[in-house]
Short mmCIF file of C-alpha atoms and ligand atoms in Angstrom, two decimals:
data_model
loop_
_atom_site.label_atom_id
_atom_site.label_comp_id
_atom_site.label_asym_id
_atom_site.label_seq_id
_atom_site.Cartn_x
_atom_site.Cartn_y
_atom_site.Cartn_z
CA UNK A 1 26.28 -26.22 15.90
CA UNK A 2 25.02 -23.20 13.70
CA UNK A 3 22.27 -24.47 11.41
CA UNK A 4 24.28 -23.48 8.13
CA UNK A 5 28.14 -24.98 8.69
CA UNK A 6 30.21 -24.89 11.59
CA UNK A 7 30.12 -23.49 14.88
CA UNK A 8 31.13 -19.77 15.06
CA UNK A 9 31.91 -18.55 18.58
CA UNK A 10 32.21 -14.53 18.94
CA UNK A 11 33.17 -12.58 21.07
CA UNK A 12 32.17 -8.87 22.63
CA UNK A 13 34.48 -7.05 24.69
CA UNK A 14 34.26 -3.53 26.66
CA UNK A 15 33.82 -0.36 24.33
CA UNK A 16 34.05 3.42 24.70
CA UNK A 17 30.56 4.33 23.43
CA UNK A 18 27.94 3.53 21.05
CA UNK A 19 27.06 7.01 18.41
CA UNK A 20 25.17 7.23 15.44
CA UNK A 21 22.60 5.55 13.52
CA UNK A 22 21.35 1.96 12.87
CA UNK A 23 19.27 1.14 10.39
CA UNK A 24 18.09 -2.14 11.50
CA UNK A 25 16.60 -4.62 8.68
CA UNK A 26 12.91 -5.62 7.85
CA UNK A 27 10.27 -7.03 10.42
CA UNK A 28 10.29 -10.93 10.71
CA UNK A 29 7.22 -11.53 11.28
CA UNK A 30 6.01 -8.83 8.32
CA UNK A 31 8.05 -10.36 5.56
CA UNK A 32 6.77 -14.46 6.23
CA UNK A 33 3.50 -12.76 5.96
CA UNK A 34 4.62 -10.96 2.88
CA UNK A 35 5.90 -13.90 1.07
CA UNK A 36 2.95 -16.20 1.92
CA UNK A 37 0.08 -14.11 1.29
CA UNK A 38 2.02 -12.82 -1.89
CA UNK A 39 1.96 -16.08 -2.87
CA UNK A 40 -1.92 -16.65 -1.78
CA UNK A 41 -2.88 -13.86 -4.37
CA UNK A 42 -3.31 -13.84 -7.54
CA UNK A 43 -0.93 -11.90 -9.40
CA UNK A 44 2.20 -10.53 -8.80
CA UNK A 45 3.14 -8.78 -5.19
CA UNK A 46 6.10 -6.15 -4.96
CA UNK A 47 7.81 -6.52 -1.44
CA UNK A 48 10.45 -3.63 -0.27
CA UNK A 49 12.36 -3.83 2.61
CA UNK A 50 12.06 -7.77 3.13
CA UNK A 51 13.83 -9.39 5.71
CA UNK A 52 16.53 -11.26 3.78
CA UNK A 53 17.45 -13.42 6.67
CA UNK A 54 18.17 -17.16 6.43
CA UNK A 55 14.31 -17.73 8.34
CA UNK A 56 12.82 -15.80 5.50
CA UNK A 57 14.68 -17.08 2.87
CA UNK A 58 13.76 -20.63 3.66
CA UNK A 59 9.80 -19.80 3.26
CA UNK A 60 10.46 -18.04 0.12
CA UNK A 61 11.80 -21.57 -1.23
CA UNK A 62 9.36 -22.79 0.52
CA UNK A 63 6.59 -20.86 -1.59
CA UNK A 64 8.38 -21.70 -4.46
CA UNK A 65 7.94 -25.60 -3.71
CA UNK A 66 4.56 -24.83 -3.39
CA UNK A 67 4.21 -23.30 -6.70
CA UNK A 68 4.88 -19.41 -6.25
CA UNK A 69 7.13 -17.88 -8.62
CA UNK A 70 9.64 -15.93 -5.86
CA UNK A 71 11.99 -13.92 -7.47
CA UNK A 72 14.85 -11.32 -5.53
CA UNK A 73 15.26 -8.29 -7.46
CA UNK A 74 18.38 -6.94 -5.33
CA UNK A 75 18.22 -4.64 -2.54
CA UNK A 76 15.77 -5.72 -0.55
CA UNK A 77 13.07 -5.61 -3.34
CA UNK A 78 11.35 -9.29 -4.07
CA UNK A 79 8.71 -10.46 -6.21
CA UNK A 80 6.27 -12.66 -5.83
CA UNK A 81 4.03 -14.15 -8.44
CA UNK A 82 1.48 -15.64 -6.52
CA UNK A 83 -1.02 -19.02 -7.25
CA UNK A 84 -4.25 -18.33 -5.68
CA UNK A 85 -6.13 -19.46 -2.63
CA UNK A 86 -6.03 -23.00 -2.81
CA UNK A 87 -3.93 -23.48 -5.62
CA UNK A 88 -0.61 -24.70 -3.71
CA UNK A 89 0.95 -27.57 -5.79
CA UNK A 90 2.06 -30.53 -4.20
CA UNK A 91 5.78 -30.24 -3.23
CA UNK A 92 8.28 -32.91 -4.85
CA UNK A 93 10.65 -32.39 -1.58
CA UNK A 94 10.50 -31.99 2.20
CA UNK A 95 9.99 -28.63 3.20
CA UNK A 96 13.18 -27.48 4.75
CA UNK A 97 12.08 -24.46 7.38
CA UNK A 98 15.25 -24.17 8.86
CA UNK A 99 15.34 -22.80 12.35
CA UNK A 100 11.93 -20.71 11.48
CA UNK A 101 8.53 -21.79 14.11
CA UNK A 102 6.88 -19.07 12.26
CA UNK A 103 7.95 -20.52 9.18
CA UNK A 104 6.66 -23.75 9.63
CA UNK A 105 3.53 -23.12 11.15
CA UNK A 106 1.95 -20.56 8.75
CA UNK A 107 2.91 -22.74 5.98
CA UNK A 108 1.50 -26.03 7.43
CA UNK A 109 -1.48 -23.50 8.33
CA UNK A 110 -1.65 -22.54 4.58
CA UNK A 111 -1.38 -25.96 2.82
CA UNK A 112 -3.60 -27.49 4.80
CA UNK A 113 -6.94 -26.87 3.48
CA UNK A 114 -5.26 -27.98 -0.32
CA UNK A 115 -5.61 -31.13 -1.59
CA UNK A 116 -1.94 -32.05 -1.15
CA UNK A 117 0.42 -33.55 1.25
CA UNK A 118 3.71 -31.99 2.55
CA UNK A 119 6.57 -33.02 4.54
CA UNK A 120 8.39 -30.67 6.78
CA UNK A 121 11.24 -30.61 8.73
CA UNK A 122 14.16 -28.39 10.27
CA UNK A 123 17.15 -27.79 12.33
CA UNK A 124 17.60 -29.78 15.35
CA UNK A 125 16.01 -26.36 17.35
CA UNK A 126 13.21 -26.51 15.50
CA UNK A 127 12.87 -30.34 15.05
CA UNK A 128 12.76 -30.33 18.92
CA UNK A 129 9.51 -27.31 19.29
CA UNK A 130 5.67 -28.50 20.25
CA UNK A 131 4.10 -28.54 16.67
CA UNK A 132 1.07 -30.31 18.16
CA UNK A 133 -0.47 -26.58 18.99
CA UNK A 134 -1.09 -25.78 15.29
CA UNK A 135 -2.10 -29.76 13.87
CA UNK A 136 -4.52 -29.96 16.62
CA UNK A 137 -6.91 -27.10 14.93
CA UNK A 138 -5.51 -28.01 11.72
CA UNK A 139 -7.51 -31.09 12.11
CA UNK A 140 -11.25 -29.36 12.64
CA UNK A 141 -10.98 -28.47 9.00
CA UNK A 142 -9.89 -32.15 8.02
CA UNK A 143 -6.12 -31.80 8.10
CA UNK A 144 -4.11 -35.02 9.13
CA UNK A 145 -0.81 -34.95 10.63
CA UNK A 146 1.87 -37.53 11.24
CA UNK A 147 4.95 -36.62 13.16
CA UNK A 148 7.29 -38.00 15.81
CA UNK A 149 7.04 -38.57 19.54
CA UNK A 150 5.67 -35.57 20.78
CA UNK A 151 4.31 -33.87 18.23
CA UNK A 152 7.45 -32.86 16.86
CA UNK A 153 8.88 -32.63 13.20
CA UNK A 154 9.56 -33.86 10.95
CA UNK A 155 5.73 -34.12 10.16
CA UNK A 156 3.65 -34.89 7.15
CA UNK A 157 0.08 -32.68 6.47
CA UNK A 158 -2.01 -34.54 4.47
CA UNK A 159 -4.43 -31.34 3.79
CA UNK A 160 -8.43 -31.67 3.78
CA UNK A 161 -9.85 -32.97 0.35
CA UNK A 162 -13.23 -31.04 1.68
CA UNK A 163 -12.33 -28.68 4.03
CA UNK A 164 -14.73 -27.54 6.64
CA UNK A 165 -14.65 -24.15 8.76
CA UNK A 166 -12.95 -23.97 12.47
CA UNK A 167 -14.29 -22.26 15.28
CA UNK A 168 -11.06 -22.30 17.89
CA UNK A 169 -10.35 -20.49 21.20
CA UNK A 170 -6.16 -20.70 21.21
CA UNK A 171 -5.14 -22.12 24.33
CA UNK A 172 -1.79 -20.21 24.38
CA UNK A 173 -1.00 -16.89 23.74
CA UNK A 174 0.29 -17.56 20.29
CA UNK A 175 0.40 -15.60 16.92
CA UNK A 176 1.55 -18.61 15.19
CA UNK A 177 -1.13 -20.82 16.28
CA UNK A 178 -3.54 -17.58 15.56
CA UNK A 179 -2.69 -17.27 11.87
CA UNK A 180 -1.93 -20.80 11.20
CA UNK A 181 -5.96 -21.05 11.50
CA UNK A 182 -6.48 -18.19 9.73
CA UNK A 183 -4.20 -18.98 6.55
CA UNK A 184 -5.98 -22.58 6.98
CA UNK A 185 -9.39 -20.51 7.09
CA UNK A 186 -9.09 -18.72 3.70
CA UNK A 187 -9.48 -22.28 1.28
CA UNK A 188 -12.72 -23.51 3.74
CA UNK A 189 -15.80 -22.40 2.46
CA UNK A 190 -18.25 -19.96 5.61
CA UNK A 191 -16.71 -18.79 8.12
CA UNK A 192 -13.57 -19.70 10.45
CA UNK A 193 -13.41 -17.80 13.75
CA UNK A 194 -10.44 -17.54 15.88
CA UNK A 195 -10.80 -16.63 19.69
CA UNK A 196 -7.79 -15.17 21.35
CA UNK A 197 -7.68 -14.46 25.16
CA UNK A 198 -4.64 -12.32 24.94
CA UNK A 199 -3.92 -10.27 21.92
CA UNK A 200 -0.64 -11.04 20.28
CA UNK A 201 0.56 -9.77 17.27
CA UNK A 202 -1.92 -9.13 14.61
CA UNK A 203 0.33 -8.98 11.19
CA UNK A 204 -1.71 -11.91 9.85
CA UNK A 205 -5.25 -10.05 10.42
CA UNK A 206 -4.29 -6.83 9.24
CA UNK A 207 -2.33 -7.76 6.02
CA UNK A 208 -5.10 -10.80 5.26
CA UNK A 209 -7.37 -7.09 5.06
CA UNK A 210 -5.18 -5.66 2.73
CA UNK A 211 -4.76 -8.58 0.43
CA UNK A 212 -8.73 -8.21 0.29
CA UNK A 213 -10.25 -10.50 2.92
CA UNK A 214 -12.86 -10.07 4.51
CA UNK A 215 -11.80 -10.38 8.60
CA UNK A 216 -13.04 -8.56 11.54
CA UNK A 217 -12.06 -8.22 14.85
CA UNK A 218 -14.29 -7.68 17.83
CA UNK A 219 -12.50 -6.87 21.19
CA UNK A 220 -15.07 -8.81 24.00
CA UNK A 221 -14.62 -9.81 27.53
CA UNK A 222 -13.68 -13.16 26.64
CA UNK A 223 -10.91 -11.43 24.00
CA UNK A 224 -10.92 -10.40 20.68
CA UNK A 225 -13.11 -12.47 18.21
CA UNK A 226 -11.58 -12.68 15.39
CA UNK A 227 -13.73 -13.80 12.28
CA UNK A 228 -12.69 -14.69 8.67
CA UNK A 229 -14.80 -15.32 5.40
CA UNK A 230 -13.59 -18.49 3.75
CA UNK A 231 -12.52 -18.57 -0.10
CA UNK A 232 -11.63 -14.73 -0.99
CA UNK A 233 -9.87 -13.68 -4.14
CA UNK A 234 -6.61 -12.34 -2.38
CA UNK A 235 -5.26 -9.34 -4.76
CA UNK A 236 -1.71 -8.30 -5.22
CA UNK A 237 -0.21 -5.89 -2.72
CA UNK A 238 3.00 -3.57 -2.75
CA UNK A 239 4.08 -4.08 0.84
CA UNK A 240 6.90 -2.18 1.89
CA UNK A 241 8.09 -4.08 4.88
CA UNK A 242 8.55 -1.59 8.46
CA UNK A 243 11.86 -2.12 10.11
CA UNK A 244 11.58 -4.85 12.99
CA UNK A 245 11.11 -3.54 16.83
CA UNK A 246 12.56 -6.64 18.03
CA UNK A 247 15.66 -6.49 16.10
CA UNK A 248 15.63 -2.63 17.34
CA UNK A 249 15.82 -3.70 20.44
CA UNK A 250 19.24 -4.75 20.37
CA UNK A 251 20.72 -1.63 19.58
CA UNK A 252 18.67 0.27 21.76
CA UNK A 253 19.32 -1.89 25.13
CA UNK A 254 23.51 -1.82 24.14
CA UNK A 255 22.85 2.00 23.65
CA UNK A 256 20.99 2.20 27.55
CA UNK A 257 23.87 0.14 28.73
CA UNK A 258 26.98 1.73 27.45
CA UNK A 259 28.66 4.64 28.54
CA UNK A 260 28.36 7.96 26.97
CA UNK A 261 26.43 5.82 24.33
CA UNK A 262 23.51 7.72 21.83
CA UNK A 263 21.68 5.90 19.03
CA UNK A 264 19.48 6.50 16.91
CA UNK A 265 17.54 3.62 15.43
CA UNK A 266 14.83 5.09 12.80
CA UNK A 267 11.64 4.04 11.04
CA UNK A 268 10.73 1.21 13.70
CA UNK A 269 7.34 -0.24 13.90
CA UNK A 270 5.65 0.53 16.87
CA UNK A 271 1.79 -1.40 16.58
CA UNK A 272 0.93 -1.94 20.39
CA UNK A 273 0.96 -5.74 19.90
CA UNK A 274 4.51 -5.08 19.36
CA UNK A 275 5.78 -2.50 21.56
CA UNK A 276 6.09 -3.81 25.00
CA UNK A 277 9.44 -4.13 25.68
CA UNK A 278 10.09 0.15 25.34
CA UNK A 279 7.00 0.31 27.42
CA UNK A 280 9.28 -1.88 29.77
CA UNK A 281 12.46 -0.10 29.47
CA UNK A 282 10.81 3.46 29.85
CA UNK A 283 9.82 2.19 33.16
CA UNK A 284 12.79 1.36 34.22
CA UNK A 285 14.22 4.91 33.81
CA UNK A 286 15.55 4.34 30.38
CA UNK A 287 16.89 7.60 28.64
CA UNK A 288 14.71 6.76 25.23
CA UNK A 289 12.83 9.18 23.22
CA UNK A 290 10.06 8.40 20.09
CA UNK A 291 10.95 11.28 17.80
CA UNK A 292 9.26 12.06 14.72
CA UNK A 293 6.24 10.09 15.79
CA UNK A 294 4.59 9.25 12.61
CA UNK A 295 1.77 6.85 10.70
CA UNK A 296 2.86 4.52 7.60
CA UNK A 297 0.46 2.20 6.20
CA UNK A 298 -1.96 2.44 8.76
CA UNK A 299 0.69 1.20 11.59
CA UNK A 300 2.44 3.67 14.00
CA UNK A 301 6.03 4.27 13.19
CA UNK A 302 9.12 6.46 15.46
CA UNK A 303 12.42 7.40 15.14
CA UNK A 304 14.29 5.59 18.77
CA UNK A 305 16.72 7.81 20.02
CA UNK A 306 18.55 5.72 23.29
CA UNK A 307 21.32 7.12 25.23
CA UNK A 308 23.50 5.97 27.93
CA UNK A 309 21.29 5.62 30.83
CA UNK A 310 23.50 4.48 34.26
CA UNK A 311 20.11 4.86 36.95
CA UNK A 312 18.13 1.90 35.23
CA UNK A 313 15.79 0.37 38.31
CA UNK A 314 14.47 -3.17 38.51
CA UNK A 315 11.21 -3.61 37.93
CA UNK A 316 7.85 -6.22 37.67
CA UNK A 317 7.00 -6.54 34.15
CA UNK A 318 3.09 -6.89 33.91
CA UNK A 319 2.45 -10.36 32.76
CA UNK A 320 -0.56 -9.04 30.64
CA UNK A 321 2.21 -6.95 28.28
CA UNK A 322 4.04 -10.59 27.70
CA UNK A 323 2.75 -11.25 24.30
CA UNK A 324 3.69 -7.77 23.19
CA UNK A 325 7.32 -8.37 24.41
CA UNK A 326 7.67 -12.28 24.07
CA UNK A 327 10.71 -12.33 21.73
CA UNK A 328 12.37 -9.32 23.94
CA UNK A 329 12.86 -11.11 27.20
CA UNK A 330 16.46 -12.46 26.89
CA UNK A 331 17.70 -8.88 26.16
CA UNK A 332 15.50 -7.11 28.77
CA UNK A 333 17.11 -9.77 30.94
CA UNK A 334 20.69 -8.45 30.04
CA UNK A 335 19.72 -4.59 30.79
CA UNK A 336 17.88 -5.99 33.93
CA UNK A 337 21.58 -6.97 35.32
CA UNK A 338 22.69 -3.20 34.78
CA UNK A 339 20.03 -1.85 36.70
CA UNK A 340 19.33 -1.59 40.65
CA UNK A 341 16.87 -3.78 42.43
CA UNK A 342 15.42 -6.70 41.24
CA UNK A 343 13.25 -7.39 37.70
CA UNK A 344 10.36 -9.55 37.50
CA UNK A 345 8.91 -11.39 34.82
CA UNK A 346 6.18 -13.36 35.09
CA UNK A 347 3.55 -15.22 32.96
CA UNK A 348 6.09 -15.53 30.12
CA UNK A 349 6.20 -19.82 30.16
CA UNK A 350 6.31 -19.62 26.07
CA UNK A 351 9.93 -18.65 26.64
CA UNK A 352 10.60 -22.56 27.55
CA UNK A 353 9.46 -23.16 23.83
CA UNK A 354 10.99 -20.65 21.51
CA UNK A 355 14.20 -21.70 19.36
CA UNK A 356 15.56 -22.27 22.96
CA UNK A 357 14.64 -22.63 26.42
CA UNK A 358 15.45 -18.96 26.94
CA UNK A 359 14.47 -19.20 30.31
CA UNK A 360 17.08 -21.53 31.10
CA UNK A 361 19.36 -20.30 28.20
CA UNK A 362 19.70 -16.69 29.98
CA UNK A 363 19.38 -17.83 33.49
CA UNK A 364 22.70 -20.49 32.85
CA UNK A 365 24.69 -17.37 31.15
CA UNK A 366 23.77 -14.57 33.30
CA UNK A 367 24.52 -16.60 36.07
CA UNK A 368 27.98 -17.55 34.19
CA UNK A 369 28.60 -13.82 34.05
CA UNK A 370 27.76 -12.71 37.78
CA UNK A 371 24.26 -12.48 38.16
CA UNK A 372 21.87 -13.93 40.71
CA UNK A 373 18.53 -15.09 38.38
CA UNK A 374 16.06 -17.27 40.13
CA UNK A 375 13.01 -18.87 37.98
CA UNK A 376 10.38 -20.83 38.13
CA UNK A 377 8.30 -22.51 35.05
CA UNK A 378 6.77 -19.45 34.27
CA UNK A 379 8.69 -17.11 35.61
CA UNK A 380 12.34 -15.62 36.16
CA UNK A 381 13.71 -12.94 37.78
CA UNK A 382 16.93 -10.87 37.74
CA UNK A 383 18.92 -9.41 40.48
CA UNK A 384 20.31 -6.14 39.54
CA UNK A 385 23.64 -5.36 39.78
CA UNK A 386 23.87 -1.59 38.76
CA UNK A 387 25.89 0.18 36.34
CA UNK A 388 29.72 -0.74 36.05
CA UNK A 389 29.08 -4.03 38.61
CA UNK A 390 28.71 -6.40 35.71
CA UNK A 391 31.39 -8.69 35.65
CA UNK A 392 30.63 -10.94 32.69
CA UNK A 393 33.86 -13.09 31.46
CA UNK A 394 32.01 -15.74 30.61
CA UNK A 395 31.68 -18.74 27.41
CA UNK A 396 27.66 -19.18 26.85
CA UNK A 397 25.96 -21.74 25.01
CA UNK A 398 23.67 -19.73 22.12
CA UNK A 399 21.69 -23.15 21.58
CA UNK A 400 21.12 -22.51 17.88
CA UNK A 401 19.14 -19.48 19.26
CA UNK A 402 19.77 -15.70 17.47
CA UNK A 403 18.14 -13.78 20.25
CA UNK A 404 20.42 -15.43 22.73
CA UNK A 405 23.20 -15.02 21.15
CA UNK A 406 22.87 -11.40 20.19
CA UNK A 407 21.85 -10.45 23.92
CA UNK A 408 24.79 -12.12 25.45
CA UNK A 409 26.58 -10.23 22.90
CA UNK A 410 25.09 -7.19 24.01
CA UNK A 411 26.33 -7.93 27.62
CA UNK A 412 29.97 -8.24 26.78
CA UNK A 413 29.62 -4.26 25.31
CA UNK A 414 28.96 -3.33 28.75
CA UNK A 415 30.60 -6.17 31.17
CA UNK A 416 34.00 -5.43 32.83
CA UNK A 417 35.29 -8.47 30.77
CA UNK A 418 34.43 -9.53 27.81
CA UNK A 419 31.71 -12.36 26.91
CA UNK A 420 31.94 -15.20 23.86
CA UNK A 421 29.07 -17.18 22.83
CA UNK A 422 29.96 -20.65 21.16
CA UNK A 423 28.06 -19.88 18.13
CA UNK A 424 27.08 -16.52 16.61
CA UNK A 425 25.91 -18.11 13.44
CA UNK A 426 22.23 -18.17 14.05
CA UNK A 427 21.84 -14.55 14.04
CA UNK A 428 21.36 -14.93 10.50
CA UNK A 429 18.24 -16.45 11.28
CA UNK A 430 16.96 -12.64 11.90
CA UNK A 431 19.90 -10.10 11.96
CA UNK A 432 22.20 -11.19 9.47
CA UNK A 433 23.76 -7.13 9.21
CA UNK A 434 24.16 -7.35 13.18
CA UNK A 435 27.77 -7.31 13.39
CA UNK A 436 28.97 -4.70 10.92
CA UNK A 437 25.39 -2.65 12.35
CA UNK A 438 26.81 -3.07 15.78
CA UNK A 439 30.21 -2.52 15.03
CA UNK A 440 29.47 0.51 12.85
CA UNK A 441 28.14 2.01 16.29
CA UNK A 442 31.51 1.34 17.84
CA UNK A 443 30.86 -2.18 19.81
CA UNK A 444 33.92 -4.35 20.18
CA UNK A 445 32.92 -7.72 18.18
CA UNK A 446 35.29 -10.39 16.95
CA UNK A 447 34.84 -13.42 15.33
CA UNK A 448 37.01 -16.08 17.55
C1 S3P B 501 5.76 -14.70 15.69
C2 S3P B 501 5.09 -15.00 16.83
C3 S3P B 501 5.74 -15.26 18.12
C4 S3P B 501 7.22 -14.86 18.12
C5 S3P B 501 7.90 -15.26 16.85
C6 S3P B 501 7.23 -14.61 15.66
C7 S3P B 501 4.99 -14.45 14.45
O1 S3P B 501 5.65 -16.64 18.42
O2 S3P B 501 7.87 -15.43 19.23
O3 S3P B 501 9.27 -14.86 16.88
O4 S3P B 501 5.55 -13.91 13.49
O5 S3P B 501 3.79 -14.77 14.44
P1 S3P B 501 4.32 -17.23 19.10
O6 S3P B 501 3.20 -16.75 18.32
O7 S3P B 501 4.44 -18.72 19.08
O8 S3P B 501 4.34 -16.69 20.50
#
């Protein structure tokens, strides 16, 4: 079932070659942030670029329920009038966050220091995720929570009356968990550190400095410290939102994939907590080029220019570049069947709790298509089958997940016949341009 209406299976057959340019939208993760902290400031925050998919959309409403003013001024430009650290109203409604983890956890994260109580809930992907991972620091600063069995929305914060600061080493590598405590850090008085073993992405830390907080970050043996003074004044920021790497990637693996293919795919983010998955496919032989190398707003930016690129080779990702990759996985998995020799990725078992299983999500497909994958609960690996040996020709279950549905997608482009996932509608989650972007580069996608 797509989370907005009825199923809507699509279907991506064989084409000629991919040419020209796609101008993937805004960064996810980059415009929650945007619309959160906007409306943690006081004032009014421009926002350019923002991710206008349905995730986003449902914390903007979200902020509004919450008090924010959140206004769309057309083209990708937003406004947000924010109400101040601390001055979240209570909501009259249940939070609706969609299919969105990062949604829901930076907004539980942000509400519950504030003398209010929220309930939240979501699509039956999300309704089903561990929530327990961000309630169980929420509750150092005097946050209660009340779910079902497991942890699992829909749940009610009842935020601190008094909060008090955390101290908290994240057992996971997560950067939802990571700025959940940090958004909860900013209404407790002193200071809330966060101690992360393995760096994930660090949006939240470096746009919390731009909105005027006071946070530091010391890289130590034991991982980066990461150290937050309690009750700042946020101030107003015009953020113009970088384009995402992770939707990126989609165009760039079809591009590797696909005969006589060349695409370029400009002004992508490239911050190292980010990056992994080029890293990856560089490794592998890929045919991809960073041109025009640049810095905007303090962040490394490139122009991707991938091309056709038939002598891929298997290979073991490290697991210490997981975090920098996690959301890439399904659709490294997909070029993984084009190359030769085996791939290897290990350390990744937060893929058995994203808006799917992906693990098992990609293993079931690929398999469904041809390919030998073998896995383990933290691992998986994929048996190459070379360029042109794909078969594909398959039905695959996108379990209300965009990422698998896009990569499977992505497959059919390249397979000898074509592949149909049962429902293409949560790509809207994240990608809602991706078929006309795709289809503008010559891929073969119908609606069935
Ligand atoms: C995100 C963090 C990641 C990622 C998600 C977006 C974020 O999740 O998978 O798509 O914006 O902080 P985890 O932090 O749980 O790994």
């Amino acid at each position: 079932m797509s989370s907005h209406g009825a199923p809507m299976p699509m279907l991506s057959r064989k084409c000629a070659s991919l040419k020209g340019e796609a101008n993937v939208p805004g960064d996810k993760s980059i415009s929650h942030r945007s619309l959160i902290l906007g409306a943690l400031s006081i004032g009014e925050t421009r926002i350019t670029g923002l991710l206008e998919g349905q995730d986003v959309l449902d914390t903007g409403r979200a902020m509004q329920a919450f008090g924010a003013e959140v206004q769309d001024l057309g083209q990708g430009n937003w406004r947000v009038q924010g109400v101040g650290v601390g001055g979240f109203a209570e909501p009259d409604h249940v939070i609706d966050c969609g299919n969105s983890g990062t949604g829901v956890r930076l907004i539980m994260g942000a509400m519950a220091t504030c003398p209010i109580t929220a309930t939240f809930s979501g699509d039956a992907s999300l309704n089903s995720r561990p929530m327990a991972r961000v309630t169980d620091p929420l509750a150092l600063f005097g946050a209660q929570a009340v779910g079902r069995e497991g942890g699992r929305l829909p749940m009610t914060i009842v935020g601190a009356r008094t909060p008090v600061p955390a101290h908290y080493t994240v057992p996971v590598p997560s950067a939802q968990v990571k700025s959940a405590v940090l958004l909860a850090g900013l209404n407790a008085p002193g200071e809330t550190v966060v101690v992360e073993k393995e760096a994930t992405r660090d949006h939240t830390e470096r746009m919390l400095a731009g909105f005027g907080a006071q946070i530091s970050t010391e890289v130590t043996n034991e991982g980066r410290i990461i150290t937050l003074q309690g009750q700042p004044e946020l101030k107003p920021q015009d953020i113009v939102v970088p384009r995402d790497p992770s939707s990126a990637a989609f165009p760039v693996c079809a591009a590797l994939i696909t005969e006589g293919s060349d695409v370029l795919v400009p002004n992508i983010g490239l911050n190292p907590t980010r990056a992994g998955l080029f890293t990856t496919l560089k490794e592998m032989g890929a045919d991809l080029n960073y041109e025009n190398l640049r810095e905007e707003g303090g962040e490394p930016v490139a122009d991707l220019r991938a091309r056709f690129s038939p002598d891929l080779k298997g290979i073991s990702v490290p697991p210490d570049r997981a975090a920098s990759m996690i959301d890439e996985y399904p659709v490294l998995s997909v070029v993984a069947a084009f190359a030769s020799g085996t791939t290897e990725m290990r350390g990744v078992r937060e893929l058995r709790v994203k808006e799917s299983d992906r693990i098992d999500a990609m293993a079931k497909g690929l398999r469904a298509a041809g390919i030998t994958v073998e896995e383990g609960e933290d691992w998986w690996t994929v048996e190459g089958r070379g360029f042109g040996e794909v078969r594909g020709g398959a039905t695959v279950e996108s379990r209300l997940d965009h990422r698998i549905a896009m990569s499977f997608l992505i497959l059919g482009m390249a397979s000898e016949k074509p592949m149909t996932v049962d429902d293409g509608g949560p790509i809207a989650t994240s990608f809602p341009i991706f078929e006309s972007l795709m289809g503008g580069l010559g891929a073969l996608i119908e609606r069935v």
